Steps between C-alpha positions, in 0.01 A plus 500: 500500500218303656160667459306240701455729799418805291259348248200427726522851645546648154189331365286631787639851454439523126861478385515448123874455459835511675851524358826504697854555377812471715865545399384548141312168483127440506432281803118503505224568251139399530176640364142427598363678195634590157782752500336787318553871545313631801459837665784532750333805656743698716799289404476735201635771727835324525524494120424871496780544754725321254392738223585796723841341557569489128381860463731611783785306339438679170479843660132546422383516861652604833367380835569842650286681244201674656152407381415868450776507238440156348124564465503877457205502257280275714502679835187624678441873530617495860812298578535416867828482686509121507445463126765767457745277688419164337761342272515214252651281771185548707301344215688172557485460878128540583595809700363753253320708761142415409303363794278254311524245221386611156482350149429162658329219310150570628538875448633522145180398316303768687710808425330754277830679442698370204827674583626295792827692520323826582258309721786342695677829560179673606439252782590620852863475609445485873845396627857595437641264237729219617349498849197269486443172313158490329448233235372693201494447124563868423878476547576212264245629250666841481846341489391294201350802327819699551710227339258482206509874446878511510554200272213572262334158505299271727665285766489167311661667197764662719582182687498264201847580359649571841362201692211296365671385180802381702276305739296346219184693591299600193333843533253431784154644548488782755203708616481856368333809643235706315772716345691201364781482756611161630365464854824442687331409829328184375343308217805332347447146371781246541523124504647333807825447312516862386448627854764254619748611235454860612586392854809317376615814319490683833669215686782524245534875566395605152717253308351275233695255288822663616392853407440777754167648391407706805717659764567263792488803729142568388405136559649507850338831592161386369502181702616622838310678775455862400213575739325341797153356447422319829612174341837424340543828318446615144745574220430661165167327427625172653384357832734379772425160653614230737862385504621817329304424183359759263220435256280616219153452648161510330150455638371146544848350522708605198851482642864492397709478815873576500675279757850643468640312799404176323582619145142410406174633362158364594215604269129435541185579306172447677138591553541521876280693743720415800846624411618493861451122502668476160802688630510269801490193274788635292723568799399184686515251213719641220755743640645253758590259217720755326 
């Protein structure tokens, strides 16, 4: 693949690295800084979605389970009708029923409460679940906590034998909350290649080195439109995009884009403050060459 058209735009936009694989072969790889582990921000959510998939596969979690049952000991004194209705699935679609974003990056250092599970469930549920898309860290955070409680370890420890060790990812750093839970909504550190490998695992429908690790049905459900979001739709902690793509997407341009129609994955790490222009550069300069 020719990067001549992409590179000048990438440099202006703060791209630090790009890697592209098609039909199982790497066709482009370039870095503008060393390939170290970096915070992939909300691309972490897609890895949490993967952890939920393994927990569902192992019978530890059900998407239809109500939050009032899953978090029985953490509920506020008064449980409203919308919290009463919310399920584990609602944690994954950004349609939880809360009207505002919480547990976001600028909010977390300011909380006086240490128990973020109880805090999250005490926040107002102002809409019926599964009816309104509101981007919010509460859902993926609680989903990650539920997996950790059911499996008895943190998310990196849970995912290491099931996924990370197969992909060659050595126990990565991941943000934790004040109670010691992995923060499933953000704060995971991956290299460009590790983020790319995760995307390839999804492109291959949960198969790695000829072994089916995760249910292909879960992969497909996670990376198709589950809800509307005034753009291209949202899956289970994956964003829909142009040309039928789905992606893990983190702030400042941490991306692993599944291009199923092209049998390809495009991954980017960046320090970009104009992600709309970055997306345009990807689909103007890279995607057409696939």
